[in-house]
Amino acid sequence: MQSKNPVFARNDEFRRGGYATFDAPSSSRPPVDADARTLEDWYRKPSATAEQSRRMTLDDVVVRTAMLFVVLVLGAAGAWFANVGLPLALGAALVGFVLAMWAQLSRKVRPGVMFAYAAVEGVFVGAISHAYSTLYDGIVGQAVLGTLGAFAAMLVAYKTGIVRNSPRFTKVLTIAGLGYLVFGLVNLAFSAFGGTSVYSGGGLLPVLVSGFGVVLASLFLVLDFDYVEQGVRNGLPVRESWRAAFGLVVTLVWLYLEILRLVAILRGDD
């Protein structure tokens, strides 16, 4: 079963079967001399290093996730104390989106691009968090606690089997995620041309829409957990732990921003 998280969408390791896959038999067998030359070339190749032959483990994913988060937090702290402003924050968000697309659409695992994303996205997260904190005292701490709570709750729900990945689950979640993305872009464009954002109006609608975003981002963690579990079970190369860590970071950043907005809406009358 392949995860449908967009970060993992182009990973072919599951389809190739990891290390256990053998080449398909050829319809025409080459001459004996060709076989001998091929075997000789194969023996002359340098042996795989320990890092290249090692399988992905849960510890690998945890360590790489922590490394990316350190860079993200440093970028956020720098943007917070420098008070970079909204224009630079939006520019950082755009660059971060491009880097995320590059990292996830590339067949090659690119840790450098992932670290660049973490740094740039950290600038965006820090600037947005600072802007919210000037309006609502203590909101950043509330959003961080909410994110950690949602992560812990989804991890427990996944490990206990309350929520599990399945073809139907991934299909419904993918459709909902794409729909939410389109809705967000349309709402942003509408606001940019003088319209009223859905989130700026009063009443119950902004709370429901923002709450839906929080639930959706939380459920995407199930796809991340499932990818990590299957990757370890299927013996994926250790380099794939970078892809798994990157997926977790992207989802957690999304979840934090959704919770930050929801808390701000709920505290709108403060």
XYZ file of N, CA and C in Angstrom:
810
model
N 0.847 -1.185 0.000
C 0.000 0.000 0.000
C 0.886 1.239 0.000
N 0.652 2.176 -0.870
C 1.476 3.364 -0.987
C 0.763 4.548 -0.375
N 1.495 5.349 0.407
C 0.902 6.528 1.011
C 0.507 7.520 -0.061
N -0.616 8.225 0.158
C -1.070 9.232 -0.770
C -0.705 10.636 -0.319
N 0.074 10.771 0.753
C 0.560 12.074 1.130
C 1.340 12.646 -0.037
N 1.049 13.898 -0.456
C 1.740 14.456 -1.622
C 3.241 14.433 -1.516
N 3.773 14.515 -0.298
C 5.225 14.482 -0.127
C 5.801 13.157 -0.565
N 5.015 12.079 -0.456
C 5.493 10.748 -0.794
C 5.000 10.290 -2.158
N 4.318 11.146 -2.900
C 3.591 10.679 -4.073
C 4.502 10.096 -5.143
N 5.750 10.593 -5.221
C 6.627 10.136 -6.302
C 7.634 9.114 -5.837
N 7.467 8.581 -4.639
C 8.385 7.564 -4.150
C 8.031 6.221 -4.745
N 8.965 5.622 -5.469
C 8.706 4.361 -6.163
C 9.240 3.162 -5.403
N 9.779 3.333 -4.198
C 10.399 2.208 -3.507
C 9.394 1.102 -3.217
N 8.140 1.470 -2.869
C 7.147 0.443 -2.572
C 6.808 -0.344 -3.827
N 6.688 0.362 -4.964
C 6.343 -0.346 -6.196
C 7.478 -1.249 -6.650
N 8.741 -0.851 -6.333
C 9.866 -1.684 -6.739
C 10.136 -2.790 -5.748
N 9.552 -2.670 -4.558
C 9.704 -3.730 -3.574
C 10.967 -3.638 -2.752
N 11.609 -2.441 -2.698
C 12.785 -2.275 -1.848
C 13.933 -3.154 -2.304
N 14.604 -3.801 -1.366
C 15.776 -4.612 -1.691
C 15.390 -6.001 -2.165
N 14.155 -6.396 -1.979
C 13.772 -7.779 -2.252
C 13.372 -8.016 -3.687
N 13.444 -6.993 -4.546
C 12.997 -7.129 -5.924
C 14.137 -7.619 -6.807
N 13.845 -8.588 -7.656
C 14.807 -9.070 -8.628
C 14.405 -8.583 -10.007
N 15.379 -8.510 -10.911
C 15.082 -8.093 -12.271
C 14.176 -9.102 -12.940
N 13.264 -8.582 -13.777
C 12.384 -9.477 -14.524
C 13.192 -10.255 -15.549
N 12.835 -11.503 -15.829
C 13.591 -12.302 -16.785
C 13.504 -11.711 -18.173
N 14.595 -11.754 -18.891
C 14.632 -11.207 -20.236
C 14.068 -12.208 -21.227
N 13.440 -11.653 -22.289
C 12.830 -12.528 -23.286
C 13.876 -13.207 -24.155
N 15.061 -12.585 -24.277
C 16.120 -13.195 -25.085
C 17.411 -13.185 -24.295
N 18.043 -14.332 -24.131
C 19.245 -14.434 -23.305
C 20.460 -14.045 -24.136
N 21.350 -13.152 -23.583
C 22.517 -12.722 -24.339
C 23.530 -13.853 -24.468
N 24.484 -13.717 -25.360
C 25.522 -14.734 -25.527
C 26.309 -14.927 -24.249
N 27.018 -16.079 -24.175
C 27.787 -16.410 -22.987
C 28.856 -15.370 -22.723
N 29.538 -14.886 -23.772
C 30.588 -13.889 -23.594
C 30.031 -12.615 -22.979
N 28.837 -12.225 -23.413
C 28.213 -11.026 -22.856
C 27.908 -11.227 -21.388
N 27.468 -12.438 -21.023
C 27.199 -12.725 -19.615
C 28.485 -12.625 -18.796
N 29.568 -13.143 -19.356
C 30.844 -13.116 -18.642
C 31.318 -11.682 -18.440
N 31.175 -10.837 -19.492
C 31.590 -9.439 -19.361
C 30.729 -8.712 -18.342
N 29.434 -8.990 -18.359
C 28.538 -8.347 -17.394
C 28.884 -8.742 -15.971
N 29.184 -10.025 -15.772
C 29.546 -10.499 -14.435
C 30.858 -9.887 -13.982
N 31.802 -9.776 -14.908
C 33.091 -9.187 -14.557
C 32.936 -7.710 -14.202
N 32.109 -6.973 -14.965
C 31.863 -5.567 -14.645
C 31.186 -5.425 -13.288
N 30.302 -6.349 -12.994
C 29.583 -6.287 -11.717
C 30.543 -6.472 -10.542
N 31.494 -7.394 -10.693
C 32.457 -7.643 -9.616
C 33.445 -6.491 -9.458
N 33.677 -5.740 -10.535
C 34.616 -4.631 -10.459
C 34.007 -3.393 -9.803
N 32.698 -3.330 -9.694
C 32.055 -2.174 -9.086
C 32.417 -2.106 -7.603
N 32.549 -0.888 -7.065
C 32.872 -0.765 -5.626
C 31.725 -1.275 -4.769
N 32.086 -1.841 -3.642
C 31.074 -2.376 -2.738
C 30.247 -1.239 -2.149
N 28.999 -1.545 -1.856
C 28.131 -0.559 -1.236
C 28.610 -0.250 0.170
N 28.555 1.020 0.515
C 28.946 1.413 1.859
C 27.884 0.979 2.860
N 28.261 1.055 4.143
C 27.305 0.665 5.191
C 26.078 1.557 5.166
N 26.294 2.846 4.862
C 25.169 3.780 4.819
C 24.239 3.484 3.647
N 24.820 3.070 2.507
C 24.010 2.782 1.328
C 23.210 1.491 1.472
N 23.739 0.529 2.198
C 23.071 -0.760 2.315
C 22.164 -0.845 3.537
N 22.228 0.136 4.417
C 21.435 0.088 5.643
C 19.973 0.378 5.363
N 19.108 -0.274 6.118
C 17.667 -0.075 5.978
C 17.199 1.065 6.869
N 16.093 1.638 6.474
C 15.474 2.718 7.232
C 14.902 2.192 8.549
N 15.110 2.942 9.621
C 14.568 2.584 10.929
C 13.767 3.761 11.481
N 13.000 3.477 12.522
C 12.222 4.539 13.159
C 13.140 5.592 13.764
N 14.266 5.174 14.325
C 15.213 6.135 14.895
C 15.741 7.090 13.829
N 15.968 6.575 12.618
C 16.424 7.434 11.523
C 15.411 8.536 11.245
N 14.138 8.178 11.208
C 13.095 9.160 10.926
C 13.021 10.192 12.049
N 13.101 9.729 13.295
C 13.018 10.641 14.439
C 14.176 11.633 14.424
N 15.384 11.139 14.192
C 16.562 12.007 14.197
C 16.482 13.036 13.081
N 16.096 12.627 11.882
C 16.030 13.555 10.757
C 14.886 14.551 10.908
N 13.792 14.112 11.489
C 12.700 15.048 11.773
C 13.163 16.117 12.760
N 13.882 15.696 13.786
C 14.397 16.650 14.775
C 15.373 17.635 14.131
N 16.216 17.147 13.227
C 17.173 18.028 12.554
C 16.466 19.090 11.729
N 15.452 18.687 10.992
C 14.700 19.654 10.188
C 13.969 20.656 11.078
N 13.442 20.185 12.206
C 12.718 21.075 13.100
C 13.653 22.083 13.763
N 14.877 21.685 14.053
C 15.834 22.634 14.621
C 16.064 23.789 13.662
N 16.251 23.486 12.381
C 16.455 24.528 11.373
C 15.209 25.396 11.257
N 14.033 24.772 11.273
C 12.782 25.523 11.165
C 12.607 26.467 12.356
N 12.888 25.984 13.557
C 12.742 26.814 14.753
C 13.742 27.969 14.741
N 14.969 27.712 14.297
C 15.958 28.783 14.212
C 15.505 29.857 13.221
N 14.965 29.435 12.067
C 14.445 30.404 11.112
C 13.281 31.194 11.676
N 12.390 30.525 12.412
C 11.249 31.196 13.021
C 11.702 32.185 14.093
N 12.692 31.793 14.896
C 13.186 32.688 15.938
C 13.824 33.936 15.340
N 14.595 33.745 14.261
C 15.204 34.890 13.611
C 14.180 35.854 13.060
N 13.136 35.313 12.408
C 12.086 36.163 11.858
C 11.295 36.845 12.962
N 11.094 36.146 14.080
C 10.342 36.712 15.212
C 11.062 37.930 15.789
N 12.351 37.765 16.118
C 13.085 38.846 16.766
C 13.417 39.979 15.789
N 13.541 39.662 14.500
C 13.798 40.706 13.512
C 12.525 41.413 13.071
N 11.368 40.814 13.381
C 10.070 41.383 12.996
C 10.080 41.736 11.501
N 10.254 40.727 10.663
C 10.519 40.936 9.242
C 9.345 41.553 8.487
N 8.124 41.414 9.001
C 6.993 42.031 8.327
C 6.284 41.078 7.381
N 5.087 41.482 6.979
C 4.231 40.634 6.160
C 4.758 40.410 4.747
N 5.272 41.426 4.027
C 5.755 41.183 2.659
C 6.839 40.104 2.585
N 7.817 40.167 3.497
C 8.871 39.164 3.492
C 8.322 37.797 3.884
N 7.337 37.793 4.787
C 6.721 36.531 5.189
C 6.018 35.868 4.015
N 5.301 36.645 3.223
C 4.619 36.083 2.053
C 5.627 35.595 1.018
N 6.715 36.335 0.849
C 7.762 35.881 -0.061
C 8.387 34.582 0.400
N 8.622 34.471 1.709
C 9.173 33.232 2.249
C 8.207 32.069 2.058
N 6.909 32.334 2.215
C 5.909 31.279 2.006
C 5.932 30.789 0.566
N 6.070 31.711 -0.397
C 6.114 31.328 -1.805
C 7.359 30.511 -2.117
N 8.507 30.947 -1.611
C 9.751 30.202 -1.832
C 9.666 28.831 -1.175
N 9.097 28.794 0.027
C 8.937 27.512 0.708
C 8.063 26.554 -0.065
N 7.006 27.079 -0.681
C 6.130 26.226 -1.491
C 6.882 25.639 -2.680
N 7.694 26.466 -3.348
C 8.471 25.989 -4.497
C 9.468 24.920 -4.052
N 10.144 25.147 -2.938
C 11.111 24.167 -2.438
C 10.427 22.867 -2.037
N 9.243 22.980 -1.450
C 8.513 21.771 -1.062
C 8.120 20.965 -2.293
N 7.678 21.650 -3.351
C 7.327 20.951 -4.588
C 8.560 20.276 -5.195
N 9.683 20.959 -5.149
C 10.918 20.385 -5.688
C 11.306 19.128 -4.905
N 11.239 19.216 -3.595
C 11.628 18.072 -2.764
C 10.699 16.885 -2.972
N 9.406 17.145 -3.116
C 8.475 16.034 -3.178
C 8.293 15.476 -4.587
N 8.549 16.276 -5.614
C 8.385 15.785 -6.981
C 9.658 15.146 -7.526
N 10.774 15.376 -6.866
C 12.037 14.795 -7.306
C 12.104 13.321 -6.918
N 12.508 12.483 -7.851
C 12.695 11.068 -7.541
C 13.903 10.863 -6.634
N 14.852 11.749 -6.704
C 16.026 11.683 -5.852
C 15.723 12.358 -4.522
N 16.130 11.731 -3.429
C 15.957 12.333 -2.107
C 16.941 13.492 -1.982
N 16.439 14.676 -1.622
C 17.254 15.879 -1.588
C 17.228 16.516 -0.199
N 18.083 16.073 0.702
C 18.114 16.656 2.055
C 18.426 18.148 2.045
N 19.294 18.600 1.112
C 19.633 20.020 1.061
C 18.416 20.890 0.785
N 17.578 20.443 -0.146
C 16.353 21.186 -0.453
C 15.411 21.170 0.748
N 15.373 20.058 1.445
C 14.505 19.956 2.620
C 14.962 20.894 3.725
N 16.271 21.006 3.934
C 16.779 21.942 4.930
C 16.498 23.391 4.507
N 16.632 23.666 3.212
C 16.321 25.013 2.727
C 14.851 25.341 2.957
N 13.979 24.356 2.711
C 12.558 24.559 2.983
C 12.323 24.858 4.460
N 12.965 24.089 5.332
C 12.779 24.283 6.770
C 13.196 25.694 7.188
N 14.307 26.190 6.645
C 14.774 27.526 6.998
C 13.823 28.599 6.496
N 13.409 28.486 5.229
C 12.534 29.504 4.634
C 11.143 29.461 5.256
N 10.623 28.247 5.433
C 9.301 28.122 6.051
C 9.341 28.591 7.497
N 10.475 28.419 8.152
C 10.618 28.935 9.505
C 10.464 30.451 9.558
N 11.000 31.142 8.547
C 10.831 32.595 8.474
C 9.353 32.957 8.368
N 8.620 32.241 7.531
C 7.193 32.500 7.377
C 6.441 32.227 8.681
N 6.715 31.082 9.294
C 6.028 30.718 10.543
C 6.343 31.727 11.643
N 7.603 32.141 11.751
C 7.974 33.112 12.775
C 7.310 34.464 12.572
N 7.248 34.925 11.322
C 6.638 36.223 11.039
C 5.135 36.198 11.312
N 4.455 35.137 10.873
C 3.018 35.029 11.101
C 2.718 34.899 12.595
N 3.520 34.108 13.289
C 3.315 33.933 14.726
C 3.494 35.260 15.461
N 4.490 36.034 15.069
C 4.717 37.335 15.696
C 3.541 38.269 15.452
N 2.999 38.246 14.235
C 1.854 39.104 13.918
C 0.644 38.742 14.774
N 0.381 37.444 14.931
C -0.742 37.018 15.770
C -0.502 37.366 17.236
N 0.749 37.253 17.673
C 1.034 37.496 19.093
C 0.827 38.949 19.477
N 0.961 39.867 18.516
C 0.713 41.270 18.812
C -0.774 41.555 19.015
N -1.618 40.678 18.486
C -3.069 40.852 18.632
C -3.622 40.079 19.818
N -3.077 38.888 20.056
C -3.601 38.009 21.110
C -2.441 37.488 21.950
N -2.391 37.941 23.171
C -1.306 37.542 24.062
C -1.385 36.043 24.362
N -0.258 35.355 24.232
C -0.175 33.938 24.557
C -0.716 33.002 23.508
N -1.084 33.511 22.320
C -1.711 32.663 21.315
C -0.726 31.648 20.726
N 0.548 32.030 20.625
C 1.534 31.123 20.044
C 1.715 29.897 20.925
N 1.806 30.113 22.224
C 1.920 28.976 23.137
C 0.705 28.069 23.071
N -0.475 28.661 22.939
C -1.693 27.865 22.817
C -1.683 27.035 21.534
N -1.212 27.646 20.433
C -1.163 26.923 19.163
C -0.142 25.791 19.203
N 1.003 26.025 19.847
C 2.025 24.986 19.956
C 1.504 23.814 20.780
N 0.875 24.117 21.906
C 0.306 23.053 22.733
C -0.792 22.300 21.980
N -1.603 23.030 21.234
C -2.648 22.383 20.438
C -2.070 21.456 19.380
N -0.972 21.893 18.760
C -0.323 21.054 17.741
C 0.253 19.796 18.361
N 0.937 19.941 19.470
C 1.499 18.770 20.148
C 0.394 17.832 20.619
N -0.699 18.404 21.111
C -1.810 17.570 21.556
C -2.446 16.809 20.409
N -2.641 17.488 19.272
C -3.229 16.821 18.109
C -2.303 15.722 17.590
N -0.998 15.989 17.566
C -0.036 14.983 17.118
C -0.079 13.757 18.021
N -0.064 13.988 19.337
C -0.083 12.870 20.284
C -1.388 12.081 20.163
N -2.503 12.791 20.010
C -3.798 12.115 19.908
C -3.876 11.255 18.650
N -3.386 11.764 17.528
C -3.435 11.000 16.286
C -2.472 9.823 16.335
N -1.337 9.991 16.986
C -0.388 8.882 17.107
C -0.985 7.760 17.953
N -1.627 8.122 19.053
C -2.277 7.114 19.888
C -3.408 6.435 19.133
N -4.214 7.236 18.414
C -5.327 6.669 17.649
C -4.824 5.720 16.565
N -3.682 6.056 15.961
C -3.126 5.189 14.917
C -2.553 3.906 15.503
N -1.799 4.030 16.585
C -1.162 2.855 17.167
C -2.172 1.894 17.785
N -3.281 2.405 18.279
C -4.303 1.544 18.885
C -5.294 1.016 17.857
N -5.180 1.457 16.599
C -6.068 0.965 15.554
C -7.390 1.687 15.454
N -7.571 2.775 16.214
C -8.814 3.540 16.108
C -8.926 4.180 14.729
N -7.809 4.693 14.234
C -7.751 5.271 12.891
C -6.636 4.564 12.140
N -6.974 3.968 11.014
C -5.992 3.257 10.199
C -6.103 3.706 8.745
N -4.987 3.593 8.045
C -4.989 3.925 6.635
C -5.607 2.797 5.824
N -6.271 3.159 4.738
C -6.874 2.192 3.823
C -7.036 2.881 2.483
N -7.255 2.130 1.399
C -7.454 2.775 0.092
C -8.594 3.784 0.102
N -9.699 3.443 0.746
C -10.828 4.382 0.789
C -10.474 5.613 1.619
N -9.776 5.402 2.733
C -9.387 6.515 3.596
C -8.486 7.491 2.845
N -7.476 6.968 2.160
C -6.558 7.840 1.432
C -7.261 8.551 0.284
N -8.198 7.880 -0.377
C -8.917 8.503 -1.484
C -9.766 9.662 -0.991
N -10.532 9.426 0.064
C -11.384 10.483 0.611
C -10.541 11.638 1.136
N -9.453 11.313 1.834
C -8.608 12.352 2.407
C -7.911 13.166 1.317
N -7.480 12.507 0.265
C -6.830 13.218 -0.832
C -7.790 14.169 -1.525
N -9.016 13.710 -1.780
C -10.020 14.572 -2.403
C -10.334 15.766 -1.518
N -10.487 15.510 -0.212
C -10.774 16.593 0.721
C -9.610 17.584 0.787
N -8.385 17.065 0.767
C -7.226 17.946 0.812
C -7.114 18.822 -0.419
N -7.349 18.246 -1.593
C -7.306 19.039 -2.817
C -8.416 20.082 -2.836
N -9.602 19.687 -2.380
C -10.702 20.635 -2.316
C -10.410 21.788 -1.365
N -9.801 21.472 -0.227
C -9.463 22.519 0.740
C -8.392 23.447 0.183
N -7.446 22.897 -0.575
C -6.408 23.720 -1.196
C -7.023 24.682 -2.217
N -7.917 24.167 -3.064
C -8.581 25.026 -4.044
C -9.393 26.110 -3.348
N -10.125 25.727 -2.304
C -10.900 26.702 -1.544
C -10.000 27.795 -0.972
N -8.852 27.411 -0.422
C -7.943 28.393 0.147
C -7.407 29.360 -0.888
N -7.064 28.840 -2.072
C -6.554 29.705 -3.132
C -7.628 30.666 -3.634
N -8.847 30.166 -3.798
C -9.946 31.024 -4.245
C -10.245 32.094 -3.209
N -10.257 31.709 -1.942
C -10.515 32.676 -0.874
C -9.426 33.733 -0.813
N -8.157 33.311 -1.017
C -7.046 34.260 -1.017
C -7.158 35.235 -2.181
N -7.474 34.708 -3.375
C -7.615 35.573 -4.539
C -8.791 36.540 -4.366
N -9.882 36.055 -3.806
C -11.057 36.902 -3.573
C -10.726 38.036 -2.612
N -9.954 37.717 -1.577
C -9.578 38.747 -0.599
C -8.618 39.754 -1.206
N -7.703 39.278 -2.071
C -6.721 40.170 -2.679
C -7.363 41.202 -3.593
N -8.512 40.888 -4.155
C -9.190 41.816 -5.063
C -10.330 42.568 -4.384
N -10.224 42.737 -3.071
C -11.171 43.580 -2.358
C -12.351 42.869 -1.754
N -12.430 41.568 -1.887
C -13.541 40.825 -1.305
C -13.323 40.575 0.179
N -14.300 39.980 0.804
C -14.226 39.656 2.229
C -13.835 38.198 2.402
N -12.800 37.981 3.180
C -12.355 36.620 3.428
C -13.377 35.870 4.275
N -13.457 34.568 4.058
C -14.355 33.732 4.853
C -13.977 33.803 6.325
N -12.687 33.930 6.586
C -12.210 33.893 7.966
C -12.387 35.222 8.690
N -12.617 36.289 7.951
C -12.722 37.607 8.589
C -14.133 37.929 9.040
N -15.114 37.223 8.536
C -16.485 37.480 8.935
C -16.796 36.881 10.299
N -17.837 37.389 10.933
C -18.229 36.848 12.220
C -19.134 35.642 12.061
N -19.583 35.136 13.172
C -20.501 34.016 13.135
C -19.810 32.673 13.234
N -20.566 31.649 12.886
C -20.089 30.275 13.050
C -19.275 29.778 11.859
N -19.475 30.360 10.674
C -18.820 29.846 9.463
C -17.295 29.845 9.562
N -16.643 30.944 9.985
C -15.172 30.902 10.087
C -14.673 29.815 11.024
N -15.397 29.581 12.128
C -14.987 28.543 13.076
C -15.099 27.167 12.437
N -16.182 26.921 11.719
C -16.373 25.618 11.081
C -15.325 25.369 10.004
N -15.063 26.376 9.179
C -14.081 26.203 8.099
C -12.684 25.983 8.670
N -12.312 26.793 9.650
C -10.991 26.638 10.253
C -10.882 25.320 11.015
N -11.957 24.932 11.692
C -11.956 23.650 12.396
C -11.810 22.486 11.436
N -12.437 22.600 10.270
C -12.280 21.557 9.252
C -10.821 21.447 8.815
N -10.135 22.584 8.680
C -8.719 22.560 8.312
C -7.870 21.872 9.362
N -8.177 22.104 10.642
C -7.435 21.448 11.717
C -7.637 19.935 11.672
N -8.888 19.510 11.495
C -9.183 18.071 11.437
C -8.505 17.442 10.225
N -8.546 18.127 9.096
C -7.949 17.586 7.880
C -6.442 17.422 8.022
N -5.781 18.445 8.545
C -4.332 18.358 8.745
C -3.983 17.252 9.743
N -4.802 17.094 10.785
C -4.556 16.038 11.770
C -4.666 14.660 11.131
N -5.660 14.477 10.272
C -5.850 13.178 9.631
C -4.719 12.861 8.652
N -4.115 13.891 8.074
C -2.992 13.645 7.177
C -1.799 13.058 7.930
N -1.752 13.249 9.233
C -0.697 12.614 10.015
C -0.786 11.100 9.940
N -2.003 10.571 9.765
C -2.168 9.124 9.641
C -1.407 8.613 8.425
N -1.465 9.352 7.317
C -0.719 8.955 6.126
C 0.786 8.977 6.392
N 1.234 9.974 7.156
C 2.658 10.040 7.497
C 3.074 8.858 8.363
N 2.273 8.559 9.378
C 2.580 7.427 10.256
C 2.601 6.121 9.461
N 1.646 5.971 8.556
C 1.558 4.747 7.769
C 2.759 4.602 6.838
N 3.215 5.708 6.272
C 4.389 5.658 5.404
C 5.618 5.215 6.180
N 5.795 5.784 7.375
C 6.954 5.415 8.189
C 6.885 3.945 8.572
N 5.720 3.488 9.010
C 5.575 2.100 9.428
C 5.842 1.139 8.277
N 5.278 1.413 7.117
C 5.483 0.534 5.971
C 6.917 0.603 5.468
N 7.522 1.795 5.530
C 8.908 1.924 5.087
C 9.856 1.095 5.920
N 9.659 1.108 7.239
C 10.494 0.300 8.127
C 10.223 -1.180 7.885
N 8.948 -1.545 7.748
C 8.604 -2.954 7.554
C 9.139 -3.486 6.232
N 9.085 -2.699 5.178
C 9.513 -3.152 3.853
C 11.009 -2.996 3.616
N 11.743 -2.470 4.580
C 13.187 -2.349 4.435
C 13.622 -1.348 3.395
N 12.998 -0.167 3.377
C 13.414 0.867 2.433
C 14.832 1.334 2.747
N 15.548 1.847 1.745
C 16.891 2.378 2.006
C 16.836 3.491 3.049
N 17.919 3.673 3.773
C 17.932 4.642 4.861
C 17.701 6.054 4.348
N 18.040 6.326 3.084
C 17.830 7.679 2.558
C 16.352 8.065 2.555
N 15.463 7.068 2.496
C 14.035 7.368 2.482
C 13.547 7.920 3.819
N 14.353 7.793 4.865
C 13.970 8.383 6.142
C 13.920 9.904 6.050
N 14.701 10.478 5.131
C 14.615 11.920 4.905
C 13.242 12.293 4.347
N 12.743 11.497 3.425
C 11.436 11.784 2.838
C 10.333 11.655 3.891
N 10.445 10.643 4.736
C 9.457 10.460 5.789
C 9.497 11.624 6.776
N 10.696 12.054 7.162
C 10.837 13.174 8.090
C 10.295 14.458 7.479
N 10.579 14.663 6.213
C 10.098 15.865 5.532
C 8.575 15.887 5.496
N 7.963 14.756 5.230
C 6.503 14.694 5.216
C 5.906 15.063 6.557
N 6.500 14.577 7.634
C 6.023 14.911 8.970
C 6.160 16.405 9.257
N 7.281 16.994 8.866
C 7.496 18.417 9.108
C 6.471 19.251 8.353
N 6.249 18.932 7.086
C 5.284 19.688 6.282
C 3.889 19.611 6.898
N 3.475 18.428 7.303
C 2.144 18.262 7.883
C 2.024 18.999 9.210
N 3.049 18.930 10.048
C 2.997 19.592 11.345
C 2.986 21.114 11.207
N 3.713 21.653 10.244
C 3.667 23.095 10.001
C 2.262 23.507 9.563
N 1.678 22.740 8.664
C 0.305 22.997 8.224
C -0.653 22.948 9.418
N -0.521 21.932 10.245
C -1.396 21.780 11.403
C -1.235 22.961 12.363
N -0.018 23.385 12.611
C 0.219 24.515 13.510
C -0.453 25.785 12.987
N -0.308 26.054 11.702
C -0.905 27.267 11.132
C -2.432 27.219 11.191
N -3.005 26.037 10.975
C -4.457 25.911 11.062
C -4.939 26.139 12.499
N -4.237 25.586 13.473
C -4.618 25.770 14.873
C -4.423 27.224 15.287
N -3.346 27.851 14.817
C -3.100 29.258 15.124
C -4.257 30.127 14.642
N -4.730 29.865 13.440
C -5.846 30.645 12.904
C -7.140 30.365 13.662
N -7.376 29.101 14.001
C -8.597 28.753 14.724
C -8.629 29.425 16.102
N -7.505 29.412 16.807
C -7.447 30.051 18.120
C -7.693 31.549 17.983
N -7.130 32.161 16.925
C -7.328 33.593 16.712
C -8.807 33.911 16.451
N -9.485 33.043 15.697
C -10.910 33.257 15.439
C -11.710 33.128 16.724
N -11.379 32.134 17.537
C -12.105 31.919 18.786
C -11.862 33.050 19.776
N -10.707 33.675 19.684
C -10.378 34.783 20.582
C -10.651 36.144 19.958
N -11.407 36.153 18.893
C -11.655 37.395 18.150
C -12.344 38.471 18.952
N -13.067 38.117 20.009
C -13.794 39.091 20.816
C -13.013 39.543 22.039
N -11.741 39.049 22.149
C -10.949 39.442 23.331
C -10.684 40.948 23.344
